[in-house]
Tab-separated table of C-alpha atoms in Angstrom:
chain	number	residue	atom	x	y	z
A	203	UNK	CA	-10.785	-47.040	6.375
A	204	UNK	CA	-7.612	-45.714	4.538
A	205	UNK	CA	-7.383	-47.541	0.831
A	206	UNK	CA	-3.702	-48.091	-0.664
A	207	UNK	CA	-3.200	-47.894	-4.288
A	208	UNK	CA	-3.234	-51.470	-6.785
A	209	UNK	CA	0.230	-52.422	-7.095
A	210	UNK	CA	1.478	-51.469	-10.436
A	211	UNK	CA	0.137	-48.021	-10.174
A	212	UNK	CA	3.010	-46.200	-7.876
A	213	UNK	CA	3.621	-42.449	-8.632
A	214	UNK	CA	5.885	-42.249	-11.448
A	215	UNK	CA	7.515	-38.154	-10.089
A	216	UNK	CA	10.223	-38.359	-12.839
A	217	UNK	CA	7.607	-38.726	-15.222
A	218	UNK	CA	4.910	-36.037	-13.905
A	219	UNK	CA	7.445	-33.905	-14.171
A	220	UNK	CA	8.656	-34.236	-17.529
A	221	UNK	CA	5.853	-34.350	-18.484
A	222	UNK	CA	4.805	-31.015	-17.234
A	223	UNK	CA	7.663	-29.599	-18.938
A	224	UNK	CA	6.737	-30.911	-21.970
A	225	UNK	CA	3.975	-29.331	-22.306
A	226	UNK	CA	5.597	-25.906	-22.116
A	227	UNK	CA	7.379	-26.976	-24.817
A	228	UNK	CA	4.359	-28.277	-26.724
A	229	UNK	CA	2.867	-24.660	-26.327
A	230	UNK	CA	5.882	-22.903	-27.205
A	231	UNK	CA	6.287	-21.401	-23.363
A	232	UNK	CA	9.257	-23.029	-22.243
A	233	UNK	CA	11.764	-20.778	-21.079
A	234	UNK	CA	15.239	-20.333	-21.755
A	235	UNK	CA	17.706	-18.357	-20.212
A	236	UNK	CA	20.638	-16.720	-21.873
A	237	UNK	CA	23.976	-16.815	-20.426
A	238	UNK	CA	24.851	-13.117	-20.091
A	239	UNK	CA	27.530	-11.367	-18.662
A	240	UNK	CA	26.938	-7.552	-18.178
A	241	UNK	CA	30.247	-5.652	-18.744
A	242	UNK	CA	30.377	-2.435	-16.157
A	243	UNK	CA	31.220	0.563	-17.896
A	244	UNK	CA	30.283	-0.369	-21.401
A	245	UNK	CA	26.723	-0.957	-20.650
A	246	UNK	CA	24.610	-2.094	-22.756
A	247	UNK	CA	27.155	-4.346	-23.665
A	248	UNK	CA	27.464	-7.735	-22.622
A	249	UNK	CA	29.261	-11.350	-22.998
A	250	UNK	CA	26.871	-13.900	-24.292
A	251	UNK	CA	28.241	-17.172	-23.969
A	252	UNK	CA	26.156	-19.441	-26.998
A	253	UNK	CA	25.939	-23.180	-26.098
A	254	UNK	CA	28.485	-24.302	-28.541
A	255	UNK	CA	31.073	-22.073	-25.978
A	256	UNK	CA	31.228	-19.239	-28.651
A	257	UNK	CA	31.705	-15.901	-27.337
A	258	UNK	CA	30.335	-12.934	-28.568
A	259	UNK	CA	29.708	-9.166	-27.565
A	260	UNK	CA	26.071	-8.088	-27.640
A	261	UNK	CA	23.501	-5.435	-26.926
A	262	UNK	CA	21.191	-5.679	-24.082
A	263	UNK	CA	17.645	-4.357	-24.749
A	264	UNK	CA	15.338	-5.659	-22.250
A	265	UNK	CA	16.713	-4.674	-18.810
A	266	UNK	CA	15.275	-3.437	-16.188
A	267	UNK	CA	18.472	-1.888	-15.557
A	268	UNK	CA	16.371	0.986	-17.042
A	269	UNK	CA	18.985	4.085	-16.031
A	270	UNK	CA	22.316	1.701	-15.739
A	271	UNK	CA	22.192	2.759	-12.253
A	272	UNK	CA	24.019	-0.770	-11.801
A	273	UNK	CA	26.849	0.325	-13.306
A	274	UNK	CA	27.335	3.749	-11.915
A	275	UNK	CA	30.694	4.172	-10.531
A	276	UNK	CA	29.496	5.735	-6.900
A	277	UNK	CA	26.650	2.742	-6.867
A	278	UNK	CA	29.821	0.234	-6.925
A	279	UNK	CA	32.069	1.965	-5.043
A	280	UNK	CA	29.392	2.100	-2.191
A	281	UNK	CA	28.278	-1.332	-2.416
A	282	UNK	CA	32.460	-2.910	-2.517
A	283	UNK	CA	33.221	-0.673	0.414
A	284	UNK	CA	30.318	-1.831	2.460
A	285	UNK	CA	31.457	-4.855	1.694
A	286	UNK	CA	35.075	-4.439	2.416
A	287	UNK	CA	34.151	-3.180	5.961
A	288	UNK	CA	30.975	-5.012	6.594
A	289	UNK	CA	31.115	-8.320	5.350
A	290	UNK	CA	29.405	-9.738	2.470
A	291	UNK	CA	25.902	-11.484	3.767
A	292	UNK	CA	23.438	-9.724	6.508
A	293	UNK	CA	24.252	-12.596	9.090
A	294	UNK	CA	20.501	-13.691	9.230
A	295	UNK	CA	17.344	-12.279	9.905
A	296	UNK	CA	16.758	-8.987	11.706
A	297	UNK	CA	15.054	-10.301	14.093
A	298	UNK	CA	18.167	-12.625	14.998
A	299	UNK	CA	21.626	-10.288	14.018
A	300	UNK	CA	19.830	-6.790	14.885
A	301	UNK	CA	19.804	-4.855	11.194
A	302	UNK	CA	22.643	-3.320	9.648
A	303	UNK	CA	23.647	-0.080	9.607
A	304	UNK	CA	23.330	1.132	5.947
A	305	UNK	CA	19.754	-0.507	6.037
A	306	UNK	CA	18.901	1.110	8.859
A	307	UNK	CA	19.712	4.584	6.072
A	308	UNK	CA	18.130	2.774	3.094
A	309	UNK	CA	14.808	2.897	4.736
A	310	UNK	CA	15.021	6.582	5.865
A	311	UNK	CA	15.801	7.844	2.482
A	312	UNK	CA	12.933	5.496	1.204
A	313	UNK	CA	10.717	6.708	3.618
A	314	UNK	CA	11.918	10.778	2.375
A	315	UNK	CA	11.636	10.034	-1.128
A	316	UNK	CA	7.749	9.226	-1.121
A	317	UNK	CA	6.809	11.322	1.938
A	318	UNK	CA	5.635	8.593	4.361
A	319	UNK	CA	6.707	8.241	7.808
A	320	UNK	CA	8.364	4.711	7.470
A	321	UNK	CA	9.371	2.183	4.882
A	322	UNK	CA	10.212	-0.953	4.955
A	323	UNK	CA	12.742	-3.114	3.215
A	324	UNK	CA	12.619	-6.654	1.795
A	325	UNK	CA	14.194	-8.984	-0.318
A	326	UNK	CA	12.838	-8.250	-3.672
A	327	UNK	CA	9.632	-6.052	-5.059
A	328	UNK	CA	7.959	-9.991	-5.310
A	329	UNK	CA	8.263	-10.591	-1.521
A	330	UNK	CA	7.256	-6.979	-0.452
A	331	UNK	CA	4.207	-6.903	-2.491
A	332	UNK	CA	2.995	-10.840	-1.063
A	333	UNK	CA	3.857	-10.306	2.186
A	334	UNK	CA	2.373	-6.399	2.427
A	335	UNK	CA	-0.935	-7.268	0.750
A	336	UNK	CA	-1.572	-10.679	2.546
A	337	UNK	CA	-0.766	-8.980	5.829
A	338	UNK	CA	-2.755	-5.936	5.815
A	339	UNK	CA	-5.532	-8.292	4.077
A	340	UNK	CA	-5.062	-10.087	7.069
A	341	UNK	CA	-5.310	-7.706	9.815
A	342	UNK	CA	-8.205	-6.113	8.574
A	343	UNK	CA	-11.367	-7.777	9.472
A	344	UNK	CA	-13.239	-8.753	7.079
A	345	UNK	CA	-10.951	-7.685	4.549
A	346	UNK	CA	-12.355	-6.819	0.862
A	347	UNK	CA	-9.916	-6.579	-1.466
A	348	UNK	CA	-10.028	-4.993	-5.221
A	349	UNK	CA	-7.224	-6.146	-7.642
A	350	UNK	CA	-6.561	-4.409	-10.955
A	351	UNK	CA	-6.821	-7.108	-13.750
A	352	UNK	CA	-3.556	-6.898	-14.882
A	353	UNK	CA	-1.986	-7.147	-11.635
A	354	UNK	CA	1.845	-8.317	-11.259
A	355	UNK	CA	1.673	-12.264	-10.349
A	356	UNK	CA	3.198	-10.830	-6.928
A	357	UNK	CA	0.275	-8.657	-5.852
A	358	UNK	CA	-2.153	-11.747	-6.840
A	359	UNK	CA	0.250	-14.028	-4.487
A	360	UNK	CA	-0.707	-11.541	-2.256
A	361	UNK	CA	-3.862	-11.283	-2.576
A	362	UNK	CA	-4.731	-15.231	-2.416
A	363	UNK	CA	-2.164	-14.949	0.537
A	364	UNK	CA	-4.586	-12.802	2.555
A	365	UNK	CA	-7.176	-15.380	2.140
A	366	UNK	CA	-9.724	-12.940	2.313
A	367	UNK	CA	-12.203	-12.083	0.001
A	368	UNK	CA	-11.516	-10.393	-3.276
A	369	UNK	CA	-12.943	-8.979	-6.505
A	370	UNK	CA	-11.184	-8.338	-9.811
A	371	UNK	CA	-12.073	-5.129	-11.432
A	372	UNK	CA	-11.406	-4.549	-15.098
A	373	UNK	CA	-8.251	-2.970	-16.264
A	374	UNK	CA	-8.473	0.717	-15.280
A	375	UNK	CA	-11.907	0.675	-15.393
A	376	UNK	CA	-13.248	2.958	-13.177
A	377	UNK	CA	-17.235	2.427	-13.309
A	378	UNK	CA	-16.259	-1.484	-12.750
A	379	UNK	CA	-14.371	-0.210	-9.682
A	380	UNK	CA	-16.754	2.557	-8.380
A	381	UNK	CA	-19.760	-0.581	-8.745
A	382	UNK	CA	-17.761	-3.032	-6.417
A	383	UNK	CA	-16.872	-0.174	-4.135
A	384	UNK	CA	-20.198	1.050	-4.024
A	385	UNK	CA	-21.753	-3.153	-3.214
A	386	UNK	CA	-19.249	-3.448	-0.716
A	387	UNK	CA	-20.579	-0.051	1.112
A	388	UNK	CA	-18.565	2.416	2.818
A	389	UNK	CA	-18.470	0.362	6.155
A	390	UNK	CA	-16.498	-2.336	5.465
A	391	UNK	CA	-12.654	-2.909	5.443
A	392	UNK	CA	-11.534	-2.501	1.867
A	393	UNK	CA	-7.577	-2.482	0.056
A	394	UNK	CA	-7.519	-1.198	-3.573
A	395	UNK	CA	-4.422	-2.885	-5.343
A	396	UNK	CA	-3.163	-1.479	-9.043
A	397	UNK	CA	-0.116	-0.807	-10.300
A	398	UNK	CA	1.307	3.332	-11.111
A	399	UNK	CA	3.100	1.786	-15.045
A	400	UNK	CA	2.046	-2.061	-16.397
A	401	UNK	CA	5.156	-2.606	-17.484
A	402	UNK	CA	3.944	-5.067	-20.306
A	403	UNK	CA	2.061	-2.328	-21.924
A	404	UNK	CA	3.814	0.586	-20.616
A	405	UNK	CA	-0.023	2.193	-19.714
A	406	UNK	CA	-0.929	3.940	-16.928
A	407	UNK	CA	-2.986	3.801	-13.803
A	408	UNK	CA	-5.692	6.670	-13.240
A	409	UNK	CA	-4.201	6.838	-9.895
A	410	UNK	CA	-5.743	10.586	-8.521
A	411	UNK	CA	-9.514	9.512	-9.648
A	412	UNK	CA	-8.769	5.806	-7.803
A	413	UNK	CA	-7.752	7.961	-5.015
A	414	UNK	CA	-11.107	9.765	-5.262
A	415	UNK	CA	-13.313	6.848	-5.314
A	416	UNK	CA	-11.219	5.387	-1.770
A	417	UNK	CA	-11.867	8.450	-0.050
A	418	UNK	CA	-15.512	8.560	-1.573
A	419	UNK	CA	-15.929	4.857	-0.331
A	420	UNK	CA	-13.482	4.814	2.740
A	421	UNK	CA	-11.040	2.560	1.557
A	422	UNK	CA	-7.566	2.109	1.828
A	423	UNK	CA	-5.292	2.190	-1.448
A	424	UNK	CA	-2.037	0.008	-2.216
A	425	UNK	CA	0.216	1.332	-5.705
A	426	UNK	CA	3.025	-0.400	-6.992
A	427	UNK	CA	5.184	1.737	-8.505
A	428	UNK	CA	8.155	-0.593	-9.295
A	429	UNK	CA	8.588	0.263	-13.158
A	430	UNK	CA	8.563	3.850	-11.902
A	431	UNK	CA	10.331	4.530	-8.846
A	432	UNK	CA	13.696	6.592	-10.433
A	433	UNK	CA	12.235	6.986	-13.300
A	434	UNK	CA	9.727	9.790	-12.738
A	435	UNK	CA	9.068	12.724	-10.755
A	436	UNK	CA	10.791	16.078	-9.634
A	437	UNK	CA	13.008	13.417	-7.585
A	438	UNK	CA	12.507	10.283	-8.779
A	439	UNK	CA	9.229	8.829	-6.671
A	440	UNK	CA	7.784	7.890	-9.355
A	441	UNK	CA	4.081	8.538	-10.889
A	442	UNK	CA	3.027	9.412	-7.583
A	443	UNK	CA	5.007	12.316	-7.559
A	444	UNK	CA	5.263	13.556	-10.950
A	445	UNK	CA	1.127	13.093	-10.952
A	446	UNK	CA	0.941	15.124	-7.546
A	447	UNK	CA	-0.937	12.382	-5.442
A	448	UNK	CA	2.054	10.875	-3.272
A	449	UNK	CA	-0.072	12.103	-0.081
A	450	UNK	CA	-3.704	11.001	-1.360
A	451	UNK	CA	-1.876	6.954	-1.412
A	452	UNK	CA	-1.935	4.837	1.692
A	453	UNK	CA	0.985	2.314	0.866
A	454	UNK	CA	3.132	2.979	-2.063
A	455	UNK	CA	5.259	-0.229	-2.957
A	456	UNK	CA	8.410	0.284	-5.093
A	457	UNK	CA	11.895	-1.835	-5.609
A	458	UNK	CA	15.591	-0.956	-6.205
A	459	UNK	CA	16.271	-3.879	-8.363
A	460	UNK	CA	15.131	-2.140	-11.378
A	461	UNK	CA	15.619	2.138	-12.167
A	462	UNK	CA	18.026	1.825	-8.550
A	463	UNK	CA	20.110	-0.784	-10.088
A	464	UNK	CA	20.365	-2.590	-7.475
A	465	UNK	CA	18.296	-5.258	-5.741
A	466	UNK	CA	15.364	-5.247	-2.949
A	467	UNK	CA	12.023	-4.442	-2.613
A	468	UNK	CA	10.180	-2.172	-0.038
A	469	UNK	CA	6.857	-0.618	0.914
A	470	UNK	CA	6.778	3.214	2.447
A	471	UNK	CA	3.260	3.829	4.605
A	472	UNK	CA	2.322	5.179	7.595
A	473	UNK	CA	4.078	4.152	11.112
A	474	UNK	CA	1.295	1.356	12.570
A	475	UNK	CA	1.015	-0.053	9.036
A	476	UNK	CA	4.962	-0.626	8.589
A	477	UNK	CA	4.896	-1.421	11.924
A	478	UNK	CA	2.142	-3.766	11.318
A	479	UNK	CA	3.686	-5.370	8.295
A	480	UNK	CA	6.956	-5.471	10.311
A	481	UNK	CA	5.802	-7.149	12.842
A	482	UNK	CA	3.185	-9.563	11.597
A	483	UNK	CA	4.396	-10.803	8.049
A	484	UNK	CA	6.373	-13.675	7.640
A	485	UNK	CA	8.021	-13.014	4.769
A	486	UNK	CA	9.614	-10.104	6.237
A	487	UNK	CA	10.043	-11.964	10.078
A	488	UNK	CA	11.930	-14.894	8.569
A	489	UNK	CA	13.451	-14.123	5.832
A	490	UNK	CA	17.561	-12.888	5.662
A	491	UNK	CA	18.148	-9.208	5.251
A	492	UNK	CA	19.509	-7.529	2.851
A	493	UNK	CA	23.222	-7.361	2.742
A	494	UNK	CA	24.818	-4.314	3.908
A	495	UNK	CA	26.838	-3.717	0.619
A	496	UNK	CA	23.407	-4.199	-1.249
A	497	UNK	CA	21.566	-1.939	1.256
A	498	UNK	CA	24.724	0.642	1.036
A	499	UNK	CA	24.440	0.637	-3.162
A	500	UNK	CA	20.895	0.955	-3.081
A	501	UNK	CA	20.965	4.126	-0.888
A	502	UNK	CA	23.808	5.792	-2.959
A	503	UNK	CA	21.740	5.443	-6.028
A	504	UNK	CA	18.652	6.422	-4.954
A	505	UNK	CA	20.041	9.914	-3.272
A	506	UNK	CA	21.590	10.355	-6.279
A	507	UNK	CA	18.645	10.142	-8.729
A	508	UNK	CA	16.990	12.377	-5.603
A	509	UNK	CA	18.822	15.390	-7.136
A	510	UNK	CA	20.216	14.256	-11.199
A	511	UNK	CA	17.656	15.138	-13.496
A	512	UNK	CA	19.914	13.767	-16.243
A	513	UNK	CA	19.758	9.948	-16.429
A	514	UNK	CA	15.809	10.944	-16.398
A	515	UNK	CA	15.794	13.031	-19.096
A	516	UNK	CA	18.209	11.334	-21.331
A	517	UNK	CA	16.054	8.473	-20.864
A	518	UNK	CA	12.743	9.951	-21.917
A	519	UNK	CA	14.623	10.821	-25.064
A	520	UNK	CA	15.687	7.768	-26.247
A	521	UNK	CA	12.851	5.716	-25.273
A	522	UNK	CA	10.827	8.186	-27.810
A	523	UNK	CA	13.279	8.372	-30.355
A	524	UNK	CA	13.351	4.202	-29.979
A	525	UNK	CA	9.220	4.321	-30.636
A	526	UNK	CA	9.735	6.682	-33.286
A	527	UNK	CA	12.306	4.828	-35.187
A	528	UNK	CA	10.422	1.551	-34.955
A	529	UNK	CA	7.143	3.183	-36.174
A	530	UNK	CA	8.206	5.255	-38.644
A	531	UNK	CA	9.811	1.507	-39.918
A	532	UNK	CA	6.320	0.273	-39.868
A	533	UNK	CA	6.990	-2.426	-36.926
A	534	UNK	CA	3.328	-2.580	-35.085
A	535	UNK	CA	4.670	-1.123	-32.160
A	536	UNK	CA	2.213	-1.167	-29.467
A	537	UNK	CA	0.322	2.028	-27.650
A	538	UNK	CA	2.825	3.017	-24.582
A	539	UNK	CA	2.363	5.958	-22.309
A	540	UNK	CA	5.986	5.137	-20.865
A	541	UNK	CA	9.458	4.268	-21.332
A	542	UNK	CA	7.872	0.673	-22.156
A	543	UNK	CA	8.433	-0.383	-26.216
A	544	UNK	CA	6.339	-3.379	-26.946
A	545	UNK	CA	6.829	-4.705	-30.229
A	546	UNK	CA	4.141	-6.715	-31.067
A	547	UNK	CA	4.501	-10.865	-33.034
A	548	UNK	CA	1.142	-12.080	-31.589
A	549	UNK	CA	2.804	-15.976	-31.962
A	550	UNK	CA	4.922	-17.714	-29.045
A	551	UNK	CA	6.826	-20.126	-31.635
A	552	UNK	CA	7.445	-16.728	-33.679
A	553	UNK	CA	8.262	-14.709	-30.795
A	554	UNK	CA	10.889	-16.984	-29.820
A	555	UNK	CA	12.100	-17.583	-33.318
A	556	UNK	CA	12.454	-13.681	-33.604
A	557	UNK	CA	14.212	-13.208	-30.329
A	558	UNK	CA	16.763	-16.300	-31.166
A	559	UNK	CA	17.645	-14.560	-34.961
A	560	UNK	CA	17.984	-11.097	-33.254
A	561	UNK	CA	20.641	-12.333	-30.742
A	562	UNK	CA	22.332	-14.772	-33.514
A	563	UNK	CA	22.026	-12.624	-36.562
A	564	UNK	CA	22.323	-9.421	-35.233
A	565	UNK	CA	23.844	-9.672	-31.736
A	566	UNK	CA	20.257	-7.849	-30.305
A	567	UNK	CA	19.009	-9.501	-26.731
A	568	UNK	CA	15.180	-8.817	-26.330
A	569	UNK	CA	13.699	-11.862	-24.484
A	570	UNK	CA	10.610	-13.182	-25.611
A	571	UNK	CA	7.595	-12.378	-23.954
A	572	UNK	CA	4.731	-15.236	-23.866
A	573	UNK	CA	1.950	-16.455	-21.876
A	574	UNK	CA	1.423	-16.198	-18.904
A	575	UNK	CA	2.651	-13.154	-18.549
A	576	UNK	CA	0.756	-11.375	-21.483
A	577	UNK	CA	-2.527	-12.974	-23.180
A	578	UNK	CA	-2.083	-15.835	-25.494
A	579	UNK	CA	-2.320	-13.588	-28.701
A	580	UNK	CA	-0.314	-10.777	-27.313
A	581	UNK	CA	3.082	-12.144	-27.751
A	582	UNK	CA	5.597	-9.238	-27.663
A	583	UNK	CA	8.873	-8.065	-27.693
A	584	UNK	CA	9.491	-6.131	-25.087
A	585	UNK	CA	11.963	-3.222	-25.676
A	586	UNK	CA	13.545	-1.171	-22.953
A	587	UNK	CA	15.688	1.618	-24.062
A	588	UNK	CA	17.914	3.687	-21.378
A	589	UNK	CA	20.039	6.726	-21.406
A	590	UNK	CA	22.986	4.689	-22.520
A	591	UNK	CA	21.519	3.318	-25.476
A	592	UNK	CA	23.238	5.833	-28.132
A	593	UNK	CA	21.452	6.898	-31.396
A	594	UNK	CA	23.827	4.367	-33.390
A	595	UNK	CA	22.400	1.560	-30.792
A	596	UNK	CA	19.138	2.728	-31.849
A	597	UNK	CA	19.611	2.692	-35.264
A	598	UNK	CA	20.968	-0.460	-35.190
A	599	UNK	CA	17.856	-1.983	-33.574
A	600	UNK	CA	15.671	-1.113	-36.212
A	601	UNK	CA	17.285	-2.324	-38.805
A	602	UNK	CA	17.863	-5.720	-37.285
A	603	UNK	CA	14.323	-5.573	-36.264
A	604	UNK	CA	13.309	-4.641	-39.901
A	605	UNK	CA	15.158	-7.707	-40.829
A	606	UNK	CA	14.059	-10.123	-38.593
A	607	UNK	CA	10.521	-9.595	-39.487
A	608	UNK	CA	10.967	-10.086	-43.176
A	609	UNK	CA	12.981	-12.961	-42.437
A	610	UNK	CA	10.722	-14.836	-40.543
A	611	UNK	CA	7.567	-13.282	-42.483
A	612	UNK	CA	6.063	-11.547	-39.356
A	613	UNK	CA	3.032	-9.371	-39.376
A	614	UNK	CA	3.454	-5.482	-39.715
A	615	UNK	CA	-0.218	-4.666	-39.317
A	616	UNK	CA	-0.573	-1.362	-37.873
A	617	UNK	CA	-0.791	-1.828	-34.038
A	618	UNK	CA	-0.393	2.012	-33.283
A	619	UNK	CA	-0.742	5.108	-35.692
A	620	UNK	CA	2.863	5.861	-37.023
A	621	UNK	CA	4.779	8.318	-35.882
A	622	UNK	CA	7.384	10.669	-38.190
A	623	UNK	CA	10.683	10.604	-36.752
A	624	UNK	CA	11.776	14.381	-34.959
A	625	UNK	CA	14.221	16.400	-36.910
A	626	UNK	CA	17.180	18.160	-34.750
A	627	UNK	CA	17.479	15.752	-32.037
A	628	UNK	CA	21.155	16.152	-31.812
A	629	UNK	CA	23.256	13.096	-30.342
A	630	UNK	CA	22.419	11.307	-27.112
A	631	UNK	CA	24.106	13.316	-23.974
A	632	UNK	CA	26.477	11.190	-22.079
A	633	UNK	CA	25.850	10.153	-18.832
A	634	UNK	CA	28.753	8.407	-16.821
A	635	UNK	CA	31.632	9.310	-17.449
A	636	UNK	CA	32.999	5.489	-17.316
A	637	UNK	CA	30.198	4.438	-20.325
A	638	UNK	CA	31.040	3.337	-23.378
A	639	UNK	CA	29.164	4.749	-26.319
């Protein structure tokens, strides 16, 4: 017999909530989002527009931008004249208005640029990695699945999407790994999940000794190499390719929203599993494609970063001079083995004071980072320098970050050993032509 609730205790929604956004607040983990206009060819410039309807010119340090590929004159002109000629939306799904032409390219040069036979566009690196991982979970009976610890949130949606079982091995931890492997035995169906760069630390994966415990234990291996896709490698395929192991990795997952500059995500496998995926996951089946001027700007940039070793290596400069500078300031920057710079606060009230006097004092955007996207206690700034951040920009940073943390009486206990800063470096190279300095 169904029971109906007393009168006088109806669901109050308004009220569950606000209340649920209160408590973000209470914890000091509500978000806020600044409103930023991105100026093309002046990059990392921007407009921030303050609530009070003040205007003011500021420097971007936290994009993933991390090459300005988004602002490179062939990236626009590819994406306005697909555009121009194609329209501006996709028209629907695939499945329903066929897939457009410069998609149809996109996934060729995806597939050439990690040496797969097939890749596989989506919306965005969150949708590729849920619907891959659930899918294949799926079609594998079974399925056994063994998830880095400090997975992205969109390769645990996948994972809890695949409904299968799963086991969490500790970060990079390769005798926690090689002991589930080794339970599991070599004849059942198992999917090892990590990332190439953890973009929060800027660490890296042991990716050729992961490799050696799936063949050793016959399972299959997924990578997401999103925060390195562009950024490394003889052409830009990121860890994968610089490390030598492109061929030992089953499905490499990667996105053009972040070193591409443009938006998307993708996977790149074998034929039957992108054919698999294709055909079986709904987040690819019913989901719109991606517009032909995107799809268009995405494969300009990427064939360009196939051949220019310069955004790369201009990059790698400044994001060490960056560490270097901070260090040598005595700001606990944290261990990276990457272009990541996390400064460390270890506070979310503090982190979010420091980011608010940075952009108001000094005209410096770095967004907070809180739980849950780092451990409570790990509050960070994270920095992310590119090849169009200039030694002045650079300079600049460290003094307003030198400022803010006396200001606000933040910690400067030594996170990292310090590094001296390297004589001779001579001024950053420029890069596009159209960039301001």
């Amino acid at each position: 017999m169904r029971t109906r609730p007393h009168r006088g205790t109806r669901m109050n929604y308004a009220e569950t909530f606000q209340n649920a956004v209160a408590a973000l607040r209470d914890e000091k983990r509500y978000r806020v989002f600044a409103d930023l206009e991105r100026v093309a060819g002046a990059y990392p410039r921007a407009i921030w527009r303050a609530e009070n309807g003040l205007q003011r010119e500021i420097t971007v340090w936290c994009s993933n931008d991390y090459l300005g590929m988004g602002q490179h004159p062939d990236v626009i002109n590819a994406l306005t004249e697909a555009t121009r000629t194609m329209g501006a939306g996709a028209g629907g799904t695939r499945n329903i208005s066929g897939t457009n032409h410069p998609l149809v390219e996109l996934e060729a040069e995806l597939a050439d640029l990690h040496g797969k036979d097939a890749a596989l566009v989506f919306t965005s690196g969150f949708v590729s990695n849920e619907a891959a991982i659930s899918t294949i979970a799926k079609l594998l009976p079974d399925c056994l699945i063994l998830s880095d610890q400090l997975n992205h949130a969109s390769m645990i949606a996948g994972v809890r999407g695949g409904g299968t079982a799963k086991k969490i091995w500790r970060h990079n931890d390769l005798e926690h790994l090689e002991d589930l492997l080794r339970t599991a035995g070599r004849e059942r169906a198992k999917l090892i999940v990590f990332e190439s760069v953890y973009s929060m630390d800027g660490d890296v994966a042991p990716i050729e000794r992961i490799a050696d415990l799936a063949d050793k234990y016959n399972a299959l291996t997924y990578i997401d190499e999103v925060h390195a896709v562009g950024m490394y490698g003889e052409r830009g395929a990121g860890i994968c390719e610089r490390d030598g192991v492109m061929d030992r990795i089953d499905i490499i997952e990667g996105t053009m929203a972040k070193a591409f500059g443009v938006m998307g995500g993708y996977v790149a496998a074998s034929d039957s599993i992108v054919d698999a995926i294709r055909s079986y996951a709904p987040g690819f089946i019913f989901t719109t494609a991606l517009p032909p001027g995107l799809a268009a700007a995405a494969c300009t940039s990427i064939r360009h970063l196939k051949t220019s070793q310069a955004e790369r290596t201009a990059h790698q400069r400044q994001a060490q001079r960056t560490k270097d500078f901070l260090r040598a300031a005595g700001l606990p920057v944290m261990p990276s083995e990457t272009h990541i710079v996390p400064v460390l606060v270890a506070d979310p009230d503090q982190c979010k004071k420091a980011s608010d006097y940075l952009l108001e004092r000094h005209g410096v955007y770095i967004q907070p980072i809180n739980y849950p996207t780092v451990p409570r206690g790990t509050e960070r700034l994270r920095i992310t320098p590119t090849p169009l951040h200039t030694d002045a920009l650079i300079d600049h940073l460290c003094h307003a970050l030198v400022d803010t943390w006396q200001a606000l009486g933040l910690s400067t206990g030594a996170v990292n050993g310090q590094a001296q800063i390297e004589d001779g470096m001579g001024p950053a190279p420029a890069i596009y032509p159209a960039a301001g300095g």
